CSV table of C-alpha atoms in Angstrom, one decimal:
chain,number,residue,atom,x,y,z
A,1,ASP,CA,-15.7,71.4,20.5
A,2,VAL,CA,-13.4,68.4,19.5
A,3,SER,CA,-10.2,69.3,17.9
A,4,PRO,CA,-9.3,68.4,14.2
A,5,VAL,CA,-6.5,65.8,15.3
A,6,VAL,CA,-8.7,64.0,17.7
A,7,ALA,CA,-11.5,63.9,14.9
A,8,GLY,CA,-9.3,62.7,12.4
A,9,LEU,CA,-7.9,59.9,14.6
A,10,ILE,CA,-11.4,58.7,15.6
A,11,GLY,CA,-12.5,59.0,11.9
A,12,ALA,CA,-9.4,56.6,10.9
A,13,THR,CA,-10.1,54.2,13.5
A,14,VAL,CA,-13.8,53.6,12.6
A,15,LEU,CA,-12.8,53.3,8.9
A,16,VAL,CA,-10.1,50.6,9.8
A,17,VAL,CA,-12.6,48.8,12.0
A,18,SER,CA,-15.2,49.0,9.4
A,19,ILE,CA,-13.0,47.7,6.7
A,20,SER,CA,-11.4,44.8,8.8
A,21,VAL,CA,-15.1,43.5,9.7
A,22,THR,CA,-16.1,43.8,6.1
A,23,VAL,CA,-13.0,41.8,4.8
A,24,PHE,CA,-13.7,39.2,7.6
A,25,VAL,CA,-17.3,38.8,6.8
A,26,TRP,CA,-16.6,38.5,3.1
A,27,THR,CA,-13.7,35.9,3.7
A,28,CYS,CA,-16.1,33.8,5.9
A,29,CYS,CA,-18.8,33.9,3.1
A,30,HIS,CA,-16.4,33.0,0.3
A,31,GLN,CA,-14.9,30.1,2.2
A,32,GLN,CA,-18.7,28.9,2.8
A,33,ALA,CA,-19.5,29.1,-0.6
A,34,GLU,CA,-16.3,27.3,-1.7
A,35,LYS,CA,-17.2,24.4,0.5
A,36,LYS,CA,-20.5,24.1,-0.9
A,37,HIS,CA,-19.4,23.9,-4.4
A,38,LYS,CA,-16.2,22.5,-4.2
A,39,THR,CA,-15.5,19.0,-6.2
A,40,PRO,CA,-13.8,16.2,-4.1
A,41,PRO,CA,-10.6,15.7,-5.8
A,42,TYR,CA,-10.9,11.8,-5.6
A,43,LYS,CA,-10.0,9.4,-8.6
A,44,PHE,CA,-12.8,7.3,-7.9
A,45,ILE,CA,-16.1,7.0,-6.0
A,46,HIS,CA,-16.9,3.8,-4.2
A,47,MET,CA,-20.4,2.6,-3.8
A,48,LEU,CA,-21.4,-0.1,-1.2
A,49,LYS,CA,-25.0,-1.2,-1.7
A,50,GLY,CA,-26.0,2.4,-2.7
A,51,ILE,CA,-23.8,4.3,-0.2
A,52,SER,CA,-21.0,6.4,-1.4
A,53,ILE,CA,-17.6,5.9,0.4
A,54,TYR,CA,-14.6,7.9,-0.1
A,55,PRO,CA,-11.6,5.7,1.0
A,56,GLU,CA,-9.1,8.9,0.8
A,57,THR,CA,-10.9,10.6,3.8
A,58,LEU,CA,-9.8,8.0,6.2
A,59,SER,CA,-6.4,8.8,7.8
A,60,ASN,CA,-3.9,6.2,9.0
A,61,LYS,CA,-4.8,7.2,12.6
A,62,LYS,CA,-8.5,6.6,12.1
A,63,LYS,CA,-7.8,3.3,10.5
A,64,ILE,CA,-5.5,2.3,13.3
A,65,ASN,CA,-7.9,3.1,15.9
A,66,ARG,CA,-10.7,1.1,14.1
A,67,VAL,CA,-8.3,-1.9,13.9
A,68,ARG,CA,-7.4,-1.7,17.5
A,69,ARG,CA,-11.1,-1.7,18.6
A,70,ASP,CA,-11.8,-4.8,16.5
A,71,LYS,CA,-9.1,-6.8,18.4
A,72,ASN,CA,-11.6,-6.9,21.1
A,73,SER,CA,-14.5,-8.2,18.6
A,74,PRO,CA,-13.0,-10.6,16.2
A,75,GLU,CA,-16.4,-11.2,14.7
A,76,LYS,CA,-16.3,-7.6,13.2
A,77,GLU,CA,-15.1,-6.9,9.7
A,78,PRO,CA,-11.6,-5.0,9.5
A,79,ALA,CA,-11.5,-1.4,8.3
A,80,ARG,CA,-11.1,-1.4,4.6
A,81,GLY,CA,-9.0,1.1,2.5
A,82,ASN,CA,-6.4,1.4,0.0
A,83,VAL,CA,-2.8,-0.1,0.4
A,84,SER,CA,-0.9,2.3,2.5
A,85,VAL,CA,2.8,3.0,3.2
A,86,ALA,CA,2.2,2.1,6.8
A,87,ALA,CA,1.1,-1.3,5.9
A,88,ALA,CA,3.8,-2.0,3.5
A,89,GLU,CA,6.7,-0.8,5.7
A,90,LEU,CA,5.3,-2.9,8.8
A,91,GLY,CA,5.3,-6.1,6.5
A,92,LEU,CA,8.0,-8.1,8.2
A,93,ILE,CA,6.2,-7.9,11.7
A,94,GLY,CA,4.5,-11.2,12.7
A,95,SER,CA,3.9,-13.6,15.3
A,96,ASN,CA,5.6,-16.6,16.4
A,97,LYS,CA,3.9,-20.1,16.9
A,98,GLY,CA,4.0,-21.7,20.3
A,99,PRO,CA,4.4,-25.2,21.0
A,100,ASP,CA,0.5,-25.8,20.9
A,101,GLY,CA,0.1,-23.9,17.8
A,102,SER,CA,-1.0,-20.6,19.4
A,103,ASN,CA,0.4,-17.4,18.4
A,104,ILE,CA,3.1,-15.7,20.9
A,105,ALA,CA,4.6,-12.4,20.7
A,106,PRO,CA,8.1,-12.1,19.4
A,107,GLN,CA,10.9,-12.5,22.0
A,108,VAL,CA,13.0,-9.2,21.6
A,109,ASP,CA,13.1,-7.9,25.2
A,110,GLN,CA,16.8,-8.9,25.4
A,111,LEU,CA,17.7,-6.9,22.2
A,112,PRO,CA,20.9,-5.1,22.9
A,113,ILE,CA,20.2,-2.4,20.3
A,114,LYS,CA,19.3,1.0,21.7
A,115,VAL,CA,17.0,2.3,19.2
A,116,ASP,CA,13.1,3.2,18.9
A,117,TYR,CA,11.0,0.2,18.2
A,118,GLY,CA,8.6,0.4,15.4
A,119,ASP,CA,4.7,0.3,15.5
A,120,GLU,CA,3.1,-3.1,16.4
A,121,LEU,CA,1.5,-4.9,13.5
A,122,SER,CA,-2.2,-4.1,13.0
A,123,PRO,CA,-4.4,-7.0,12.0
A,124,ASP,CA,-5.2,-5.7,8.4
A,125,GLN,CA,-1.3,-5.6,7.7
A,126,SER,CA,0.3,-8.6,5.8
A,127,LEU,CA,3.7,-10.1,6.1
A,128,THR,CA,6.4,-10.1,3.3
A,129,PRO,CA,7.0,-13.1,1.2
A,130,GLY,CA,9.7,-14.2,3.7
A,131,GLY,CA,7.2,-14.3,6.6
A,132,SER,CA,4.4,-16.3,4.5
A,133,LYS,CA,3.3,-19.6,5.7
A,134,THR,CA,5.4,-22.7,4.7
A,135,SER,CA,2.4,-24.4,3.1
A,136,SER,CA,0.1,-22.0,1.2
A,137,PRO,CA,-3.3,-23.2,-0.1
A,138,SER,CA,-2.9,-20.3,-2.8
A,139,SER,CA,-0.4,-22.5,-4.7
A,140,PRO,CA,-2.4,-25.6,-5.6
A,141,GLY,CA,-2.1,-27.7,-8.6
A,142,ASP,CA,-3.6,-26.7,-11.8
A,143,ASP,CA,-6.5,-29.3,-11.6
A,144,ILE,CA,-7.9,-27.5,-8.4
A,145,MET,CA,-10.7,-25.4,-9.0
A,146,LEU,CA,-10.5,-21.9,-7.7
A,147,GLY,CA,-14.0,-20.7,-8.3
A,148,GLU,CA,-15.5,-17.9,-10.4
A,149,LEU,CA,-15.9,-14.2,-10.1
A,150,THR,CA,-19.0,-12.1,-11.2
A,151,PHE,CA,-18.9,-8.4,-12.0
A,152,SER,CA,-20.2,-5.9,-14.5
A,153,VAL,CA,-18.7,-3.2,-16.5
A,154,ASP,CA,-20.5,-0.1,-17.6
A,155,TYR,CA,-19.4,3.4,-18.9
A,156,ASN,CA,-21.1,6.9,-18.0
A,157,PHE,CA,-20.6,9.0,-21.3
A,158,PRO,CA,-21.6,12.5,-19.7
A,159,LYS,CA,-19.0,12.1,-16.9
A,160,LYS,CA,-16.4,10.1,-18.9
A,161,ALA,CA,-16.3,7.3,-16.1
A,162,LEU,CA,-15.8,3.8,-16.0
A,163,VAL,CA,-17.9,2.0,-13.7
A,164,VAL,CA,-17.1,-1.5,-12.3
A,165,THR,CA,-19.5,-3.5,-10.0
A,166,ILE,CA,-17.8,-6.5,-8.1
A,167,GLN,CA,-20.8,-8.6,-7.5
A,168,GLU,CA,-20.0,-12.0,-6.1
A,169,ALA,CA,-17.7,-14.8,-6.2
A,170,HIS,CA,-18.7,-18.8,-5.9
A,171,GLY,CA,-16.6,-21.8,-5.2
A,172,LEU,CA,-13.8,-20.3,-3.6
A,173,PRO,CA,-11.2,-23.0,-2.0
A,174,VAL,CA,-10.8,-23.4,1.8
A,175,MET,CA,-8.0,-21.1,3.1
A,176,ASP,CA,-8.3,-21.5,6.8
A,177,GLU,CA,-8.2,-25.1,7.9
A,178,HIS,CA,-9.4,-24.3,11.4
A,179,THR,CA,-12.7,-23.0,10.2
A,180,GLN,CA,-12.9,-24.8,6.9
A,181,SER,CA,-13.6,-21.5,5.2
A,182,SER,CA,-12.2,-18.5,3.9
A,183,ASP,CA,-12.3,-14.5,4.6
A,184,PRO,CA,-12.2,-13.2,0.9
A,185,TYR,CA,-11.9,-9.7,-0.4
A,186,ILE,CA,-10.8,-8.5,-3.6
A,187,LYS,CA,-8.1,-6.0,-4.9
A,188,MET,CA,-8.8,-4.4,-8.3
A,189,THR,CA,-6.2,-2.5,-10.4
A,190,ILE,CA,-6.7,-1.0,-14.0
A,191,LEU,CA,-3.7,-1.9,-16.1
A,192,PRO,CA,-1.3,-1.0,-17.6
A,193,ASP,CA,-0.7,2.1,-15.8
A,194,LYS,CA,-1.8,0.9,-12.1
A,195,ARG,CA,-3.1,4.3,-11.4
A,196,HIS,CA,-6.3,3.1,-9.8
A,197,ARG,CA,-6.0,0.6,-6.9
A,198,VAL,CA,-9.1,-0.2,-4.9
A,199,LYS,CA,-10.3,-3.2,-2.9
A,200,THR,CA,-13.6,-4.3,-1.3
A,201,ARG,CA,-14.3,-5.1,2.3
A,202,VAL,CA,-13.4,-8.6,4.0
A,203,LEU,CA,-16.5,-10.9,4.3
A,204,ARG,CA,-16.0,-13.3,6.9
A,205,LYS,CA,-16.1,-17.1,6.8
A,206,THR,CA,-17.6,-17.8,3.4
A,207,LEU,CA,-16.7,-19.5,0.1
A,208,ASP,CA,-19.5,-17.6,-1.6
A,209,PRO,CA,-19.0,-14.0,-1.0
A,210,VAL,CA,-21.5,-11.3,-2.2
A,211,PHE,CA,-19.7,-8.1,-2.3
A,212,ASP,CA,-22.1,-5.7,-4.3
A,213,GLU,CA,-19.6,-2.8,-4.5
A,214,THR,CA,-19.4,-0.4,-7.2
A,215,PHE,CA,-16.2,1.6,-8.2
A,216,THR,CA,-16.6,4.7,-10.3
A,217,PHE,CA,-13.4,5.7,-12.1
A,218,TYR,CA,-13.5,9.2,-13.4
A,219,GLY,CA,-11.1,10.8,-16.1
A,220,ILE,CA,-11.1,7.6,-18.7
A,221,PRO,CA,-12.0,8.5,-22.1
A,222,TYR,CA,-14.0,5.9,-23.9
A,223,SER,CA,-11.5,5.7,-26.8
A,224,GLN,CA,-8.9,4.3,-24.2
A,225,LEU,CA,-11.0,1.7,-22.9
A,226,GLN,CA,-9.6,-0.9,-25.7
A,227,ASP,CA,-6.3,-0.6,-24.3
A,228,LEU,CA,-7.1,-1.3,-20.5
A,229,VAL,CA,-7.1,-4.4,-18.6
A,230,LEU,CA,-9.0,-5.1,-15.5
A,231,HIS,CA,-7.0,-7.1,-12.9
A,232,PHE,CA,-8.8,-8.6,-10.1
A,233,LEU,CA,-6.9,-10.3,-7.2
A,234,VAL,CA,-8.8,-12.4,-5.1
A,235,LEU,CA,-7.4,-12.8,-1.4
A,236,SER,CA,-8.4,-14.3,1.9
A,237,PHE,CA,-7.6,-12.1,4.8
A,238,ASP,CA,-5.3,-13.5,7.7
A,239,ARG,CA,-5.2,-11.6,11.0
A,240,PHE,CA,-1.7,-13.1,12.2
A,241,SER,CA,0.1,-13.6,8.8
A,242,ARG,CA,0.4,-12.7,5.2
A,243,ASP,CA,-3.1,-12.7,3.4
A,244,ASP,CA,-3.2,-15.8,1.2
A,245,VAL,CA,-3.7,-15.2,-2.6
A,246,ILE,CA,-6.3,-17.2,-3.9
A,247,GLY,CA,-6.2,-16.3,-7.6
A,248,GLU,CA,-6.6,-13.7,-10.3
A,249,VAL,CA,-8.8,-12.5,-13.0
A,250,MET,CA,-7.5,-10.7,-16.1
A,251,VAL,CA,-10.1,-9.1,-18.3
A,252,PRO,CA,-9.0,-7.2,-21.3
A,253,LEU,CA,-11.6,-4.4,-22.1
A,254,ALA,CA,-10.7,-4.9,-25.8
A,255,GLY,CA,-13.5,-7.5,-26.0
A,256,VAL,CA,-16.0,-5.7,-23.9
A,257,ASP,CA,-18.4,-3.0,-25.2
A,258,PRO,CA,-20.3,-1.1,-22.6
A,259,SER,CA,-21.5,1.5,-24.9
A,260,THR,CA,-25.2,0.2,-25.2
A,261,GLY,CA,-25.2,-0.6,-21.2
A,262,LYS,CA,-24.0,-2.5,-18.4
A,263,VAL,CA,-22.1,-5.7,-19.4
A,264,GLN,CA,-22.3,-8.5,-16.9
A,265,LEU,CA,-19.3,-11.0,-17.0
A,266,THR,CA,-18.4,-14.2,-15.2
A,267,ARG,CA,-14.8,-15.4,-15.4
A,268,GLU,CA,-13.2,-18.3,-13.8
A,269,ILE,CA,-10.4,-17.5,-11.0
A,270,LEU,CA,-6.9,-18.6,-12.2
A,271,LYS,CA,-3.9,-19.4,-10.1
A,272,ARG,CA,-1.7,-16.2,-10.0
A,273,ASN,CA,1.1,-16.2,-12.5
A,274,ILE,CA,3.9,-14.0,-11.0
A,275,GLN,CA,5.9,-14.0,-14.2
A,276,LYS,CA,3.0,-11.7,-15.7
A,277,CYS,CA,3.7,-8.8,-13.0
A,278,ILE,CA,4.9,-5.9,-14.5
A,279,SER,CA,8.4,-4.7,-13.5
A,280,ARG,CA,8.8,-2.4,-10.4
A,281,GLY,CA,12.0,-1.2,-11.6
A,282,GLU,CA,15.5,-1.9,-10.0
A,283,LEU,CA,17.3,-0.5,-7.1
A,284,GLN,CA,21.3,-0.3,-6.5
A,285,VAL,CA,22.4,-0.4,-2.8
A,286,SER,CA,25.6,-0.7,-1.1
A,287,LEU,CA,26.2,-2.8,2.3
A,288,SER,CA,29.3,-2.7,4.3
A,289,TYR,CA,29.9,-4.2,7.9
A,290,GLN,CA,32.6,-3.1,10.4
A,291,PRO,CA,33.0,-5.9,12.9
A,292,VAL,CA,35.3,-3.9,15.1
A,293,ALA,CA,32.7,-1.1,15.5
A,294,GLN,CA,29.8,-3.2,15.0
A,295,ARG,CA,28.3,-1.0,12.5
A,296,MET,CA,26.3,-1.4,9.3
A,297,THR,CA,26.8,1.0,6.7
A,298,VAL,CA,23.7,1.3,4.2
A,299,VAL,CA,24.2,3.4,1.0
A,300,VAL,CA,21.1,3.9,-1.1
A,301,LEU,CA,22.8,4.8,-4.3
A,302,LYS,CA,20.2,5.0,-7.1
A,303,ALA,CA,17.2,3.5,-8.9
A,304,ARG,CA,16.4,3.0,-12.4
A,305,HIS,CA,13.4,2.0,-14.5
A,306,LEU,CA,10.5,2.9,-11.9
A,307,PRO,CA,7.1,2.8,-13.1
A,308,LYS,CA,5.1,5.8,-14.0
A,309,MET,CA,3.2,6.9,-10.9
A,310,ASP,CA,1.8,10.3,-11.7
A,311,ILE,CA,-0.3,11.7,-14.6
A,312,THR,CA,2.8,13.5,-15.9
A,313,GLY,CA,4.4,10.1,-16.6
A,314,LEU,CA,6.8,10.5,-14.0
A,315,SER,CA,7.3,10.2,-10.2
A,316,ASP,CA,8.7,11.6,-7.1
A,317,PRO,CA,10.4,8.7,-5.4
A,318,TYR,CA,12.2,8.5,-2.1
A,319,VAL,CA,13.6,5.1,-0.3
A,320,LYS,CA,12.6,4.2,3.2
A,321,VAL,CA,15.2,1.9,5.1
A,322,ASN,CA,13.7,-0.7,7.8
A,323,VAL,CA,15.9,-2.6,9.8
A,324,TYR,CA,14.3,-5.8,11.5
A,325,TYR,CA,15.5,-8.1,14.2
A,326,GLY,CA,13.4,-11.1,13.5
A,327,ARG,CA,10.0,-9.9,13.0
A,328,LYS,CA,10.5,-6.5,14.8
A,329,ARG,CA,11.4,-3.3,13.4
A,330,ILE,CA,14.0,-1.6,15.2
A,331,ALA,CA,15.1,1.3,13.3
A,332,LYS,CA,13.8,3.4,10.3
A,333,LYS,CA,15.2,6.0,8.2
A,334,LYS,CA,14.5,7.6,4.7
A,335,THR,CA,16.1,9.4,1.8
A,336,HIS,CA,15.2,12.8,0.5
A,337,VAL,CA,12.3,13.0,-2.4
A,338,LYS,CA,13.6,13.1,-5.9
A,339,LYS,CA,11.2,15.2,-8.0
A,340,CYS,CA,9.9,14.2,-11.3
A,341,THR,CA,12.1,11.3,-12.4
A,342,LEU,CA,11.9,7.7,-13.0
A,343,ASN,CA,15.9,7.0,-12.6
A,344,PRO,CA,16.6,8.9,-9.3
A,345,VAL,CA,20.1,9.1,-7.9
A,346,PHE,CA,20.0,9.3,-4.0
A,347,ASN,CA,23.7,8.4,-2.9
A,348,GLU,CA,22.6,8.7,0.9
A,349,SER,CA,24.1,6.5,3.5
A,350,PHE,CA,22.8,5.3,7.1
A,351,ILE,CA,24.9,3.8,9.7
A,352,TYR,CA,23.3,1.3,12.1
A,353,ASP,CA,24.7,-0.3,15.4
A,354,ILE,CA,24.4,-3.9,15.0
A,355,PRO,CA,26.1,-6.6,17.2
A,356,VAL,CA,28.0,-9.3,15.2
A,357,ASP,CA,25.9,-12.2,16.9
A,358,LEU,CA,22.7,-10.6,15.9
A,359,LEU,CA,23.7,-10.6,12.0
A,360,PRO,CA,22.0,-13.8,11.2
A,361,ASP,CA,18.5,-12.6,12.4
A,362,ILE,CA,18.8,-9.1,10.9
A,363,SER,CA,16.8,-8.0,7.7
A,364,ILE,CA,16.9,-4.6,6.0
A,365,GLU,CA,14.0,-3.6,4.0
A,366,PHE,CA,14.1,-1.0,1.1
A,367,LEU,CA,10.6,0.4,0.3
A,368,VAL,CA,10.7,2.6,-2.9
A,369,ILE,CA,7.7,5.2,-2.3
A,370,ASP,CA,6.1,7.6,-4.5
A,371,PHE,CA,5.6,10.9,-2.8
A,372,ASP,CA,2.3,12.6,-3.4
A,373,ARG,CA,1.3,15.9,-1.8
A,374,THR,CA,-2.3,15.6,-2.1
A,375,THR,CA,-3.1,11.9,-1.7
A,376,LYS,CA,-1.1,9.1,0.2
A,377,ASN,CA,2.3,8.0,-0.6
A,378,GLU,CA,2.2,4.8,-2.6
A,379,VAL,CA,4.8,2.1,-2.3
A,380,VAL,CA,6.1,1.6,-5.8
A,381,GLY,CA,8.4,-1.6,-4.7
A,382,ARG,CA,10.2,-3.4,-2.0
A,383,LEU,CA,13.6,-5.2,-1.7
A,384,ILE,CA,14.6,-7.2,1.3
A,385,LEU,CA,18.3,-8.3,2.2
A,386,GLY,CA,19.3,-10.3,5.2
A,387,ALA,CA,17.5,-13.2,7.0
A,388,HIS,CA,14.0,-12.7,5.2
A,389,SER,CA,15.6,-12.2,1.7
A,390,VAL,CA,13.3,-14.4,-0.8
A,391,THR,CA,15.6,-14.0,-3.8
A,392,ALA,CA,18.8,-15.6,-5.0
A,393,GLY,CA,20.4,-12.2,-5.8
A,394,GLY,CA,19.5,-10.9,-2.2
A,395,VAL,CA,20.8,-13.9,-0.4
A,396,GLU,CA,24.2,-13.8,-2.5
A,397,HIS,CA,24.5,-9.9,-1.6
A,398,TRP,CA,24.0,-10.5,2.0
A,399,ARG,CA,26.5,-13.5,2.2
A,400,GLU,CA,29.2,-11.5,0.5
A,401,VAL,CA,28.7,-8.6,3.1
A,402,CYS,CA,29.0,-11.1,5.9
A,403,GLU,CA,32.0,-12.8,4.4
A,404,ASN,CA,33.9,-9.6,3.4
A,405,PRO,CA,33.9,-7.3,6.4
A,406,ARG,CA,35.0,-3.6,5.9
A,407,LYS,CA,34.3,-4.0,2.3
A,408,PRO,CA,31.6,-2.0,0.5
A,409,VAL,CA,29.4,-4.4,-1.7
A,410,ALA,CA,27.1,-2.9,-4.2
A,411,LYS,CA,24.5,-4.6,-6.4
A,412,TRP,CA,21.5,-3.9,-8.4
A,413,HIS,CA,18.3,-5.6,-7.2
A,414,SER,CA,14.9,-6.0,-9.0
A,415,LEU,CA,12.1,-4.4,-6.9
A,416,SER,CA,9.1,-6.9,-6.1
A,417,GLU,CA,5.6,-6.0,-5.4
A,418,TYR,CA,4.4,-5.4,-1.9
């Protein structure tokens, strides 16, 4: 009794609904199967006493929340993780010392600059060289013993993976005069490419830390081991200032043969030699100050000879410009990303309103950052001009800008490690 038109509509509706339900069910099953068989795109696996840890899964927000919870319980260890852009860009923020030696917050309430303030310093973020302590125990004489580091090297042939276990350190120097102890941790990098950067957790109040942490680096052919160098940087964590560098250990794998099994090594920790650090490239910037308008014009011109940060041998750099008043970040801007180049040309300018009387306390920080779509952006190098400049070229550049108003002053500067 149903007309052909109505029957056709009902049939078409049933057909469309059936197909939609089938496609939805198939998509859900396919996604579930992919999740079960998907291989994590991590460069390394971190083993902490038999427990696998993937540092890349920790977002910046989660790490900051963990740090803030630790503020109420100083005995707990800080959150660990790779060096992040957020930690580097907040490097100038620190705390002032009161008359009794206690830490007080920087006084910036009267700052007459109407811009958004930056994030406050988290405990695991360090200061720039300009904010380091005047007397650092990390620069002792050559006759002072810095201790020894024990670690092991192994190679997994089926997985083409280099396995490095940081076991323990002995006889570390005292870095905290108040507790007569240290809070050591270790950063490790595989040279010369510096593609793999990892670090251990912080161990509190000890001069003989036992880390027992294993890092597995995949995608390293055995034939290339002879060209690699393991670089261990031993540091002491400082909650209110820059982490102190105790020393370093350089281990060329040319003299190590892990083909027959795990090789355990003990090396003496040596004073860090800054001159051996690989160049981070150069950055050309131009500064000009207009005293009448009370404006500072910053132009990021170009960079050259940047290190290779990607597997392709290139990089995707951009520059982040942070302006600090004292130790407080008061403005931040960034350039566009330049794809697949080690010699980018930016030619981008930024204008900041800065009163004349605040110029002696202003610092401008340039962070050259490698953009990565899948993992965290990594800081390539840093340049600081202004009150906290630590290089002779930076001091001279800032002096010329202040002494020659309305004149753009452009100079090349070598980038330093963060």
